[in-house]
mmCIF file of C-alpha atoms in Angstrom:
data_model
loop_
_atom_site.group_PDB
_atom_site.id
_atom_site.type_symbol
_atom_site.label_atom_id
_atom_site.label_comp_id
_atom_site.label_asym_id
_atom_site.label_seq_id
_atom_site.Cartn_x
_atom_site.Cartn_y
_atom_site.Cartn_z
ATOM 1 C CA MET A 1 -23.472 96.914 -1.642
ATOM 2 C CA HIS A 2 -24.214 99.775 0.783
ATOM 3 C CA GLU A 3 -20.596 99.562 2.304
ATOM 4 C CA MET A 4 -20.852 103.258 3.069
ATOM 5 C CA GLY A 5 -23.858 103.058 5.139
ATOM 6 C CA ILE A 6 -22.125 100.309 7.082
ATOM 7 C CA ALA A 7 -19.121 102.124 7.454
ATOM 8 C CA LEU A 8 -20.932 105.068 9.065
ATOM 9 C CA GLU A 9 -22.676 102.636 11.352
ATOM 10 C CA ILE A 10 -19.352 101.190 12.365
ATOM 11 C CA ILE A 11 -18.011 104.512 12.890
ATOM 12 C CA LYS A 12 -20.853 105.388 15.099
ATOM 13 C CA ILE A 13 -20.983 102.289 17.187
ATOM 14 C CA ALA A 14 -16.978 102.488 17.531
ATOM 15 C CA THR A 15 -17.332 106.325 18.520
ATOM 16 C CA ASP A 16 -19.925 105.543 21.226
ATOM 17 C CA SER A 17 -17.671 102.921 22.634
ATOM 18 C CA ILE A 18 -14.707 104.880 23.401
ATOM 19 C CA PRO A 19 -14.169 105.341 27.187
ATOM 20 C CA ALA A 20 -15.385 108.828 28.342
ATOM 21 C CA ASN A 21 -12.300 109.252 30.615
ATOM 22 C CA LEU A 22 -9.760 109.129 27.728
ATOM 23 C CA LYS A 23 -8.088 112.288 26.691
ATOM 24 C CA ASN A 24 -7.701 112.776 22.877
ATOM 25 C CA PRO A 25 -8.636 109.231 22.307
ATOM 26 C CA ARG A 26 -7.295 107.755 19.109
ATOM 27 C CA VAL A 27 -8.805 104.499 17.812
ATOM 28 C CA GLU A 28 -6.140 102.468 16.355
ATOM 29 C CA ARG A 29 -7.965 99.269 15.360
ATOM 30 C CA ILE A 30 -11.547 97.997 15.092
ATOM 31 C CA ASN A 31 -12.070 94.245 15.101
ATOM 32 C CA LEU A 32 -14.862 93.167 12.985
ATOM 33 C CA LYS A 33 -16.303 89.687 12.150
ATOM 34 C CA VAL A 34 -17.946 89.393 8.559
ATOM 35 C CA GLY A 35 -19.803 86.336 7.658
ATOM 36 C CA LYS A 36 -19.361 85.177 4.030
ATOM 37 C CA LEU A 37 -22.982 85.346 3.546
ATOM 38 C CA ALA A 38 -23.296 88.940 4.889
ATOM 39 C CA ALA A 39 -22.916 90.260 1.272
ATOM 40 C CA VAL A 40 -20.235 92.701 2.392
ATOM 41 C CA VAL A 41 -17.220 93.414 0.284
ATOM 42 C CA PRO A 42 -14.183 93.833 2.647
ATOM 43 C CA GLY A 43 -12.183 95.917 0.288
ATOM 44 C CA SER A 44 -15.196 98.383 -0.459
ATOM 45 C CA LEU A 45 -15.785 98.557 3.358
ATOM 46 C CA LYS A 46 -12.203 99.346 4.194
ATOM 47 C CA PHE A 47 -12.127 102.009 1.327
ATOM 48 C CA CYS A 48 -15.463 103.637 2.692
ATOM 49 C CA PHE A 49 -14.084 103.571 6.145
ATOM 50 C CA GLU A 50 -10.979 105.228 5.227
ATOM 51 C CA VAL A 51 -12.859 108.041 3.455
ATOM 52 C CA ALA A 52 -15.507 108.323 6.305
ATOM 53 C CA THR A 53 -13.074 108.583 9.083
ATOM 54 C CA LYS A 54 -11.198 111.661 7.893
ATOM 55 C CA ASP A 55 -11.041 114.115 10.632
ATOM 56 C CA THR A 56 -12.297 111.902 13.384
ATOM 57 C CA PRO A 57 -10.824 110.043 16.263
ATOM 58 C CA LEU A 58 -11.020 107.089 14.135
ATOM 59 C CA GLU A 59 -8.739 108.477 11.321
ATOM 60 C CA GLY A 60 -6.078 106.047 10.283
ATOM 61 C CA ALA A 61 -7.529 103.316 12.497
ATOM 62 C CA LEU A 62 -7.060 99.786 10.945
ATOM 63 C CA LEU A 63 -10.225 97.974 10.057
ATOM 64 C CA HIS A 64 -9.505 94.468 10.926
ATOM 65 C CA ILE A 65 -12.014 92.129 9.274
ATOM 66 C CA GLU A 66 -12.241 88.500 10.308
ATOM 67 C CA GLU A 67 -14.065 86.581 7.590
ATOM 68 C CA ILE A 68 -16.379 83.940 9.117
ATOM 69 C CA PRO A 69 -17.032 80.754 6.823
ATOM 70 C CA VAL A 70 -20.608 79.495 6.215
ATOM 71 C CA SER A 71 -21.233 76.608 8.265
ATOM 72 C CA ALA A 72 -24.404 74.566 8.234
ATOM 73 C CA ARG A 73 -25.906 71.594 10.143
ATOM 74 C CA CYS A 74 -28.346 68.957 8.740
ATOM 75 C CA LYS A 75 -31.487 68.680 10.790
ATOM 76 C CA SER A 76 -32.103 65.231 9.744
ATOM 77 C CA CYS A 77 -28.837 63.591 10.198
ATOM 78 C CA GLY A 78 -26.812 66.036 12.548
ATOM 79 C CA TYR A 79 -23.721 66.328 10.166
ATOM 80 C CA SER A 80 -22.023 69.592 10.167
ATOM 81 C CA TRP A 81 -19.912 71.121 7.449
ATOM 82 C CA THR A 82 -18.430 74.390 5.952
ATOM 83 C CA ALA A 83 -20.153 75.400 2.902
ATOM 84 C CA ILE A 84 -17.669 76.485 0.117
ATOM 85 C CA LYS A 85 -20.404 77.134 -2.490
ATOM 86 C CA PRO A 86 -23.866 78.376 -1.516
ATOM 87 C CA VAL A 87 -25.571 75.178 -1.736
ATOM 88 C CA PHE A 88 -27.444 74.168 1.485
ATOM 89 C CA ILE A 89 -28.131 70.392 0.865
ATOM 90 C CA CYS A 90 -26.528 67.914 3.351
ATOM 91 C CA GLU A 91 -23.496 66.204 1.987
ATOM 92 C CA LYS A 92 -24.017 63.094 3.989
ATOM 93 C CA CYS A 93 -27.789 62.432 3.624
ATOM 94 C CA ASP A 94 -28.823 64.999 0.765
ATOM 95 C CA SER A 95 -31.401 66.392 3.077
ATOM 96 C CA GLY A 96 -32.419 70.058 2.334
ATOM 97 C CA SER A 97 -33.494 70.831 6.031
ATOM 98 C CA VAL A 98 -30.465 72.789 7.230
ATOM 99 C CA ASP A 99 -29.568 75.193 10.051
ATOM 100 C CA LEU A 100 -27.095 77.851 9.440
ATOM 101 C CA LEU A 101 -24.567 77.988 12.206
ATOM 102 C CA SER A 102 -22.532 80.750 11.041
ATOM 103 C CA GLY A 103 -21.803 83.024 7.900
ATOM 104 C CA LEU A 104 -24.253 85.781 8.464
ATOM 105 C CA GLU A 105 -22.272 87.890 11.058
ATOM 106 C CA LEU A 106 -21.743 91.471 10.671
ATOM 107 C CA ASP A 107 -20.220 92.210 14.316
ATOM 108 C CA ILE A 108 -18.030 94.705 15.895
ATOM 109 C CA VAL A 109 -15.973 92.515 18.415
ATOM 110 C CA SER A 110 -13.750 95.335 20.020
ATOM 111 C CA ILE A 111 -12.017 98.473 19.586
ATOM 112 C CA GLU A 112 -8.361 99.147 20.374
ATOM 113 C CA VAL A 113 -8.065 102.847 21.677
ATOM 114 C CA GLU A 114 -5.056 104.758 22.996
ATOM 115 C CA GLU A 115 -4.817 108.122 24.679
ATOM 116 C CA GLY A 116 -3.552 110.874 22.596
ATOM 117 C CA ALA A 117 -0.966 113.520 23.551
ATOM 118 C CA MET B 1 -6.293 99.362 25.499
ATOM 119 C CA GLU B 2 -8.917 96.922 23.891
ATOM 120 C CA VAL B 3 -12.591 97.833 24.517
ATOM 121 C CA LYS B 4 -15.018 94.930 24.079
ATOM 122 C CA VAL B 5 -18.087 96.056 22.099
ATOM 123 C CA VAL B 6 -19.542 92.777 20.852
ATOM 124 C CA LYS B 7 -22.447 94.418 18.743
ATOM 125 C CA LYS B 8 -24.107 93.761 15.466
ATOM 126 C CA VAL B 9 -23.366 96.610 12.904
ATOM 127 C CA LEU B 10 -26.956 96.617 12.020
ATOM 128 C CA SER B 11 -28.459 96.462 15.257
ATOM 129 C CA ALA B 12 -29.940 100.035 15.111
ATOM 130 C CA ASN B 13 -31.971 98.546 12.087
ATOM 131 C CA ASP B 14 -32.736 95.222 13.968
ATOM 132 C CA THR B 15 -33.947 97.046 16.942
ATOM 133 C CA MET B 16 -36.296 99.122 14.707
ATOM 134 C CA ALA B 17 -37.440 95.983 12.891
ATOM 135 C CA GLN B 18 -38.544 94.320 16.292
ATOM 136 C CA GLN B 19 -40.371 97.637 16.996
ATOM 137 C CA ASN B 20 -42.262 97.267 13.752
ATOM 138 C CA ARG B 21 -42.909 93.706 14.319
ATOM 139 C CA LYS B 22 -44.471 94.608 17.725
ATOM 140 C CA TYR B 23 -46.594 97.320 16.153
ATOM 141 C CA PHE B 24 -47.847 94.994 13.096
ATOM 142 C CA SER B 25 -48.793 92.283 15.882
ATOM 143 C CA GLU B 26 -50.703 94.743 17.926
ATOM 144 C CA LYS B 27 -52.415 95.763 14.716
ATOM 145 C CA LYS B 28 -53.100 92.193 13.550
ATOM 146 C CA VAL B 29 -51.393 92.835 10.306
ATOM 147 C CA PHE B 30 -49.474 90.199 8.172
ATOM 148 C CA VAL B 31 -46.481 91.855 6.648
ATOM 149 C CA LEU B 32 -45.070 90.524 3.370
ATOM 150 C CA ASN B 33 -41.618 91.943 2.205
ATOM 151 C CA MET B 34 -41.670 91.544 -1.596
ATOM 152 C CA MET B 35 -38.286 91.655 -3.278
ATOM 153 C CA SER B 36 -36.794 91.210 -6.859
ATOM 154 C CA SER B 37 -34.728 92.798 -9.470
ATOM 155 C CA PRO B 38 -35.887 95.802 -11.206
ATOM 156 C CA GLY B 39 -38.672 94.956 -13.758
ATOM 157 C CA SER B 40 -39.685 91.373 -12.701
ATOM 158 C CA GLY B 41 -43.221 92.335 -12.219
ATOM 159 C CA LYS B 42 -43.697 92.944 -8.438
ATOM 160 C CA THR B 43 -46.071 95.731 -9.142
ATOM 161 C CA SER B 44 -48.103 93.702 -11.854
ATOM 162 C CA ILE B 45 -48.378 90.741 -9.559
ATOM 163 C CA LEU B 46 -49.545 93.020 -6.897
ATOM 164 C CA GLU B 47 -52.033 94.849 -8.854
ATOM 165 C CA LYS B 48 -53.528 91.414 -9.602
ATOM 166 C CA THR B 49 -53.143 89.892 -6.279
ATOM 167 C CA VAL B 50 -54.723 92.346 -4.012
ATOM 168 C CA GLY B 51 -58.305 91.958 -5.830
ATOM 169 C CA ARG B 52 -58.208 88.145 -5.581
ATOM 170 C CA LEU B 53 -57.750 88.285 -1.839
ATOM 171 C CA LEU B 54 -61.101 90.195 -1.331
ATOM 172 C CA PRO B 55 -63.252 89.838 0.547
ATOM 173 C CA GLU B 56 -61.503 87.896 3.262
ATOM 174 C CA ILE B 57 -58.423 89.976 3.128
ATOM 175 C CA ASN B 58 -57.959 93.687 2.896
ATOM 176 C CA SER B 59 -54.531 94.817 1.794
ATOM 177 C CA ALA B 60 -52.376 97.813 2.097
ATOM 178 C CA ILE B 61 -49.205 98.612 0.175
ATOM 179 C CA ILE B 62 -45.975 100.307 0.971
ATOM 180 C CA VAL B 63 -43.994 100.823 -2.186
ATOM 181 C CA GLY B 64 -40.277 101.650 -2.425
ATOM 182 C CA ASP B 65 -38.394 103.031 -5.376
ATOM 183 C CA LEU B 66 -35.431 105.464 -5.757
ATOM 184 C CA CYS B 67 -37.641 107.945 -7.621
ATOM 185 C CA THR B 68 -41.061 108.558 -9.170
ATOM 186 C CA THR B 69 -44.437 107.714 -7.809
ATOM 187 C CA ASN B 70 -45.443 105.635 -10.838
ATOM 188 C CA ASP B 71 -45.861 102.486 -9.047
ATOM 189 C CA ALA B 72 -48.152 104.005 -6.262
ATOM 190 C CA TYR B 73 -50.185 105.656 -9.090
ATOM 191 C CA ARG B 74 -50.541 102.282 -10.710
ATOM 192 C CA LEU B 75 -51.498 100.426 -7.488
ATOM 193 C CA ALA B 76 -53.754 103.057 -6.045
ATOM 194 C CA LYS B 77 -56.172 102.170 -8.929
ATOM 195 C CA THR B 78 -56.698 98.835 -7.268
ATOM 196 C CA GLY B 79 -58.542 100.713 -4.437
ATOM 197 C CA VAL B 80 -56.217 99.651 -1.637
ATOM 198 C CA PRO B 81 -54.241 102.261 0.451
ATOM 199 C CA VAL B 82 -50.748 103.038 -1.087
ATOM 200 C CA ILE B 83 -47.956 104.675 0.259
ATOM 201 C CA GLN B 84 -45.029 105.575 -1.911
ATOM 202 C CA ILE B 85 -41.397 105.734 -0.386
ATOM 203 C CA CYS B 86 -38.834 107.390 -2.678
ATOM 204 C CA THR B 87 -35.289 106.959 -1.271
ATOM 205 C CA ASP B 88 -33.952 109.870 -3.064
ATOM 206 C CA ASP B 89 -34.628 111.868 -6.281
ATOM 207 C CA PHE B 90 -31.268 111.632 -7.629
ATOM 208 C CA GLY B 91 -30.723 107.917 -6.809
ATOM 209 C CA GLY B 92 -30.908 107.053 -3.191
ATOM 210 C CA ASP B 93 -30.747 103.993 -1.100
ATOM 211 C CA CYS B 94 -30.618 100.518 -2.665
ATOM 212 C CA HIS B 95 -32.930 99.072 0.031
ATOM 213 C CA LEU B 96 -35.872 99.961 2.407
ATOM 214 C CA ALA B 97 -34.538 100.179 5.995
ATOM 215 C CA ALA B 98 -36.935 99.307 9.032
ATOM 216 C CA HIS B 99 -37.000 102.832 10.114
ATOM 217 C CA VAL B 100 -38.384 103.977 6.683
ATOM 218 C CA VAL B 101 -40.918 101.383 6.645
ATOM 219 C CA GLY B 102 -42.047 102.013 10.225
ATOM 220 C CA ASN B 103 -42.701 105.618 9.275
ATOM 221 C CA ALA B 104 -44.538 104.833 6.317
ATOM 222 C CA ALA B 105 -46.622 102.112 8.225
ATOM 223 C CA SER B 106 -47.601 104.738 10.798
ATOM 224 C CA ASP B 107 -49.088 107.017 8.088
ATOM 225 C CA LEU B 108 -51.484 104.015 7.005
ATOM 226 C CA ASP B 109 -54.734 103.247 8.756
ATOM 227 C CA LEU B 110 -54.067 99.635 9.611
ATOM 228 C CA ASP B 111 -57.166 99.026 11.577
ATOM 229 C CA ASP B 112 -59.133 97.333 8.968
ATOM 230 C CA VAL B 113 -56.069 95.883 7.065
ATOM 231 C CA ASN B 114 -54.965 92.233 7.239
ATOM 232 C CA LEU B 115 -52.158 92.216 4.813
ATOM 233 C CA LEU B 116 -49.529 94.863 4.478
ATOM 234 C CA VAL B 117 -47.190 94.232 1.427
ATOM 235 C CA VAL B 118 -43.957 96.165 1.314
ATOM 236 C CA GLU B 119 -42.615 96.358 -2.200
ATOM 237 C CA ASN B 120 -39.130 96.709 -1.809
ATOM 238 C CA VAL B 121 -36.594 98.664 -4.117
ATOM 239 C CA GLY B 122 -35.853 96.547 -7.020
ATOM 240 C CA ASN B 123 -32.513 94.914 -6.146
ATOM 241 C CA LEU B 124 -31.414 91.192 -5.699
ATOM 242 C CA VAL B 125 -28.627 92.165 -3.210
ATOM 243 C CA CYS B 126 -29.178 94.675 -0.341
ATOM 244 C CA PRO B 127 -32.962 94.276 0.585
ATOM 245 C CA ALA B 128 -32.224 90.740 1.664
ATOM 246 C CA GLU B 129 -29.938 91.986 4.231
ATOM 247 C CA PHE B 130 -32.318 94.229 6.017
ATOM 248 C CA ASP B 131 -34.906 93.093 8.291
ATOM 249 C CA ILE B 132 -37.925 95.288 8.191
ATOM 250 C CA GLY B 133 -40.275 93.620 10.774
ATOM 251 C CA GLU B 134 -41.923 91.377 8.173
ATOM 252 C CA ASP B 135 -43.587 88.195 8.737
ATOM 253 C CA ALA B 136 -42.594 86.644 5.305
ATOM 254 C CA ARG B 137 -40.364 87.456 2.325
ATOM 255 C CA VAL B 138 -40.956 86.509 -1.282
ATOM 256 C CA VAL B 139 -38.708 86.859 -4.139
ATOM 257 C CA VAL B 140 -39.959 87.457 -7.493
ATOM 258 C CA LEU B 141 -37.886 86.123 -10.579
ATOM 259 C CA SER B 142 -39.060 86.716 -14.113
ATOM 260 C CA VAL B 143 -38.257 84.014 -16.751
ATOM 261 C CA THR B 144 -36.477 86.637 -18.955
ATOM 262 C CA GLU B 145 -33.700 86.984 -16.333
ATOM 263 C CA GLY B 146 -31.955 83.813 -16.770
ATOM 264 C CA GLU B 147 -31.954 80.471 -14.972
ATOM 265 C CA ASP B 148 -28.783 81.091 -12.892
ATOM 266 C CA LYS B 149 -29.853 84.148 -10.828
ATOM 267 C CA PRO B 150 -30.727 81.972 -7.681
ATOM 268 C CA VAL B 151 -27.121 80.827 -7.720
ATOM 269 C CA LYS B 152 -25.622 84.204 -8.397
ATOM 270 C CA TYR B 153 -27.740 86.069 -5.728
ATOM 271 C CA PRO B 154 -27.932 83.292 -2.963
ATOM 272 C CA LEU B 155 -28.676 85.147 0.024
ATOM 273 C CA MET B 156 -31.811 86.471 -1.420
ATOM 274 C CA PHE B 157 -33.160 83.102 -2.157
ATOM 275 C CA ARG B 158 -31.938 81.861 1.116
ATOM 276 C CA VAL B 159 -33.795 84.398 3.191
ATOM 277 C CA CYS B 160 -37.146 84.341 1.343
ATOM 278 C CA ASP B 161 -39.967 82.011 2.187
ATOM 279 C CA ALA B 162 -41.365 81.395 -1.292
ATOM 280 C CA ALA B 163 -40.329 82.396 -4.783
ATOM 281 C CA LEU B 164 -42.548 83.579 -7.724
ATOM 282 C CA LEU B 165 -41.388 82.710 -11.351
ATOM 283 C CA ASN B 166 -43.175 85.585 -13.219
ATOM 284 C CA LYS B 167 -43.929 86.240 -16.960
ATOM 285 C CA THR B 168 -44.570 82.682 -17.776
ATOM 286 C CA ASP B 169 -46.584 83.802 -20.764
ATOM 287 C CA LEU B 170 -43.357 84.489 -22.446
ATOM 288 C CA LEU B 171 -41.950 81.127 -22.129
ATOM 289 C CA PRO B 172 -42.700 80.061 -25.762
ATOM 290 C CA TYR B 173 -40.643 82.853 -26.949
ATOM 291 C CA LEU B 174 -37.573 82.081 -24.752
ATOM 292 C CA ASP B 175 -34.994 79.339 -24.297
ATOM 293 C CA PHE B 176 -35.682 79.391 -20.493
ATOM 294 C CA ASP B 177 -35.169 76.128 -18.837
ATOM 295 C CA MET B 178 -37.859 75.772 -16.093
ATOM 296 C CA ASP B 179 -36.297 72.680 -14.581
ATOM 297 C CA ALA B 180 -32.908 74.317 -14.238
ATOM 298 C CA VAL B 181 -34.090 77.296 -12.357
ATOM 299 C CA VAL B 182 -36.095 75.186 -9.921
ATOM 300 C CA LYS B 183 -33.022 73.093 -9.694
ATOM 301 C CA ASN B 184 -30.956 76.154 -8.961
ATOM 302 C CA ILE B 185 -33.542 77.523 -6.212
ATOM 303 C CA ARG B 186 -33.400 74.103 -4.562
ATOM 304 C CA GLN B 187 -29.860 74.093 -4.218
ATOM 305 C CA ILE B 188 -29.995 77.369 -2.218
ATOM 306 C CA HIS B 189 -33.302 76.659 -0.385
ATOM 307 C CA PRO B 190 -34.321 73.070 -0.665
ATOM 308 C CA ASP B 191 -38.035 73.373 0.617
ATOM 309 C CA MET B 192 -38.917 76.697 -0.751
ATOM 310 C CA PRO B 193 -42.300 76.792 -2.417
ATOM 311 C CA VAL B 194 -41.971 78.040 -6.007
ATOM 312 C CA PHE B 195 -45.096 79.488 -7.762
ATOM 313 C CA LYS B 196 -44.883 79.775 -11.689
ATOM 314 C CA VAL B 197 -47.132 82.663 -12.566
ATOM 315 C CA SER B 198 -47.981 85.130 -15.246
ATOM 316 C CA ALA B 199 -49.218 88.540 -13.980
ATOM 317 C CA LYS B 200 -50.393 89.190 -17.405
ATOM 318 C CA THR B 201 -52.945 86.300 -17.740
ATOM 319 C CA GLN B 202 -53.132 85.396 -14.031
ATOM 320 C CA ASP B 203 -51.988 81.925 -15.174
ATOM 321 C CA GLY B 204 -50.863 79.893 -12.001
ATOM 322 C CA PHE B 205 -52.099 82.510 -9.578
ATOM 323 C CA SER B 206 -54.501 80.157 -7.608
ATOM 324 C CA SER B 207 -51.661 78.391 -5.681
ATOM 325 C CA TRP B 208 -49.923 81.576 -4.818
ATOM 326 C CA ILE B 209 -53.140 83.106 -3.792
ATOM 327 C CA ASP B 210 -53.996 79.942 -1.509
ATOM 328 C CA TRP B 211 -50.473 80.121 -0.057
ATOM 329 C CA LEU B 212 -50.640 83.981 0.748
ATOM 330 C CA LYS B 213 -54.194 83.646 2.096
ATOM 331 C CA LYS B 214 -52.972 80.867 4.383
ATOM 332 C CA GLN B 215 -50.141 82.710 5.861
ATOM 333 C CA VAL B 216 -52.237 85.993 6.501
ATOM 334 C CA ILE B 217 -55.112 83.969 8.248
ATOM 335 C CA ASN B 218 -52.511 81.997 10.321
ATOM 336 C CA LYS B 219 -51.475 85.197 11.872
ATOM 337 C CA THR B 220 -54.585 87.477 11.967
ATOM 338 C CA VAL B 221 -57.450 85.192 12.828
#
């Protein structure tokens, strides 16, 4: 929903991560992990990122989004599965006591940066 | 060259939320983040709740909206300290972030307060994603909103610790299926307590008040 705020936060973190010794640094790619439960719409995020990076060292950088599926583990029987729908009931034993193993990520993994001319 | 970053995008908010949590613990205040879509009755529920918590529990309220101080005005009549946050006069933020709550909380005298309720901006999407340093979260869903909202907005119902189904006084006039909504909630959050209440008549309030009192006393005594 608030993809612009998230885009600005990504730009800030990425800008702070550019090594200080690079001359005219140009960020070519930002690698991001986004969980399916993080309520971030990749298309909107890319659009906001493109708009907000104008005239910055990040302009033209590719925002690479790896979508992380929602995986859950049953606390009663230990069974793990990937949830396709937001239903958090164990597929094996019907227990509702479930740990989320992944799906809430919203992480910057790395940036790929080159020295400019 | 690839530079490893490995940072949560919302880490700035998470850090601030942890600071809030520490501050609230020092002050021995239990913080409840109350969320819902607009118009579900959060303010009405609070108007009726704070009085019923007395004398054991003194409350304070931070209320968030895009604009207007209408809610603060209504809540101030209950006699509890209230601070209104307006995210922007022309339509601002869709949620309360941790630093906004932290700033508002620092303007409140929390020394005699046991329960701080943060009435979040009416929205079933974004507030669910932002930790504000709270101890518990509740979601309010009114029976006029439809039985399928829990499965349409699963994150909200997943992250909350309890749900209130409000406006039950309207049930005779609606085709609302109570069993269906509870079933939908249980799919998303199987062991979530669900309180069926009417803020208008205070029907069903006892179990909600008991639950809330228990939460507050567990932390603050």
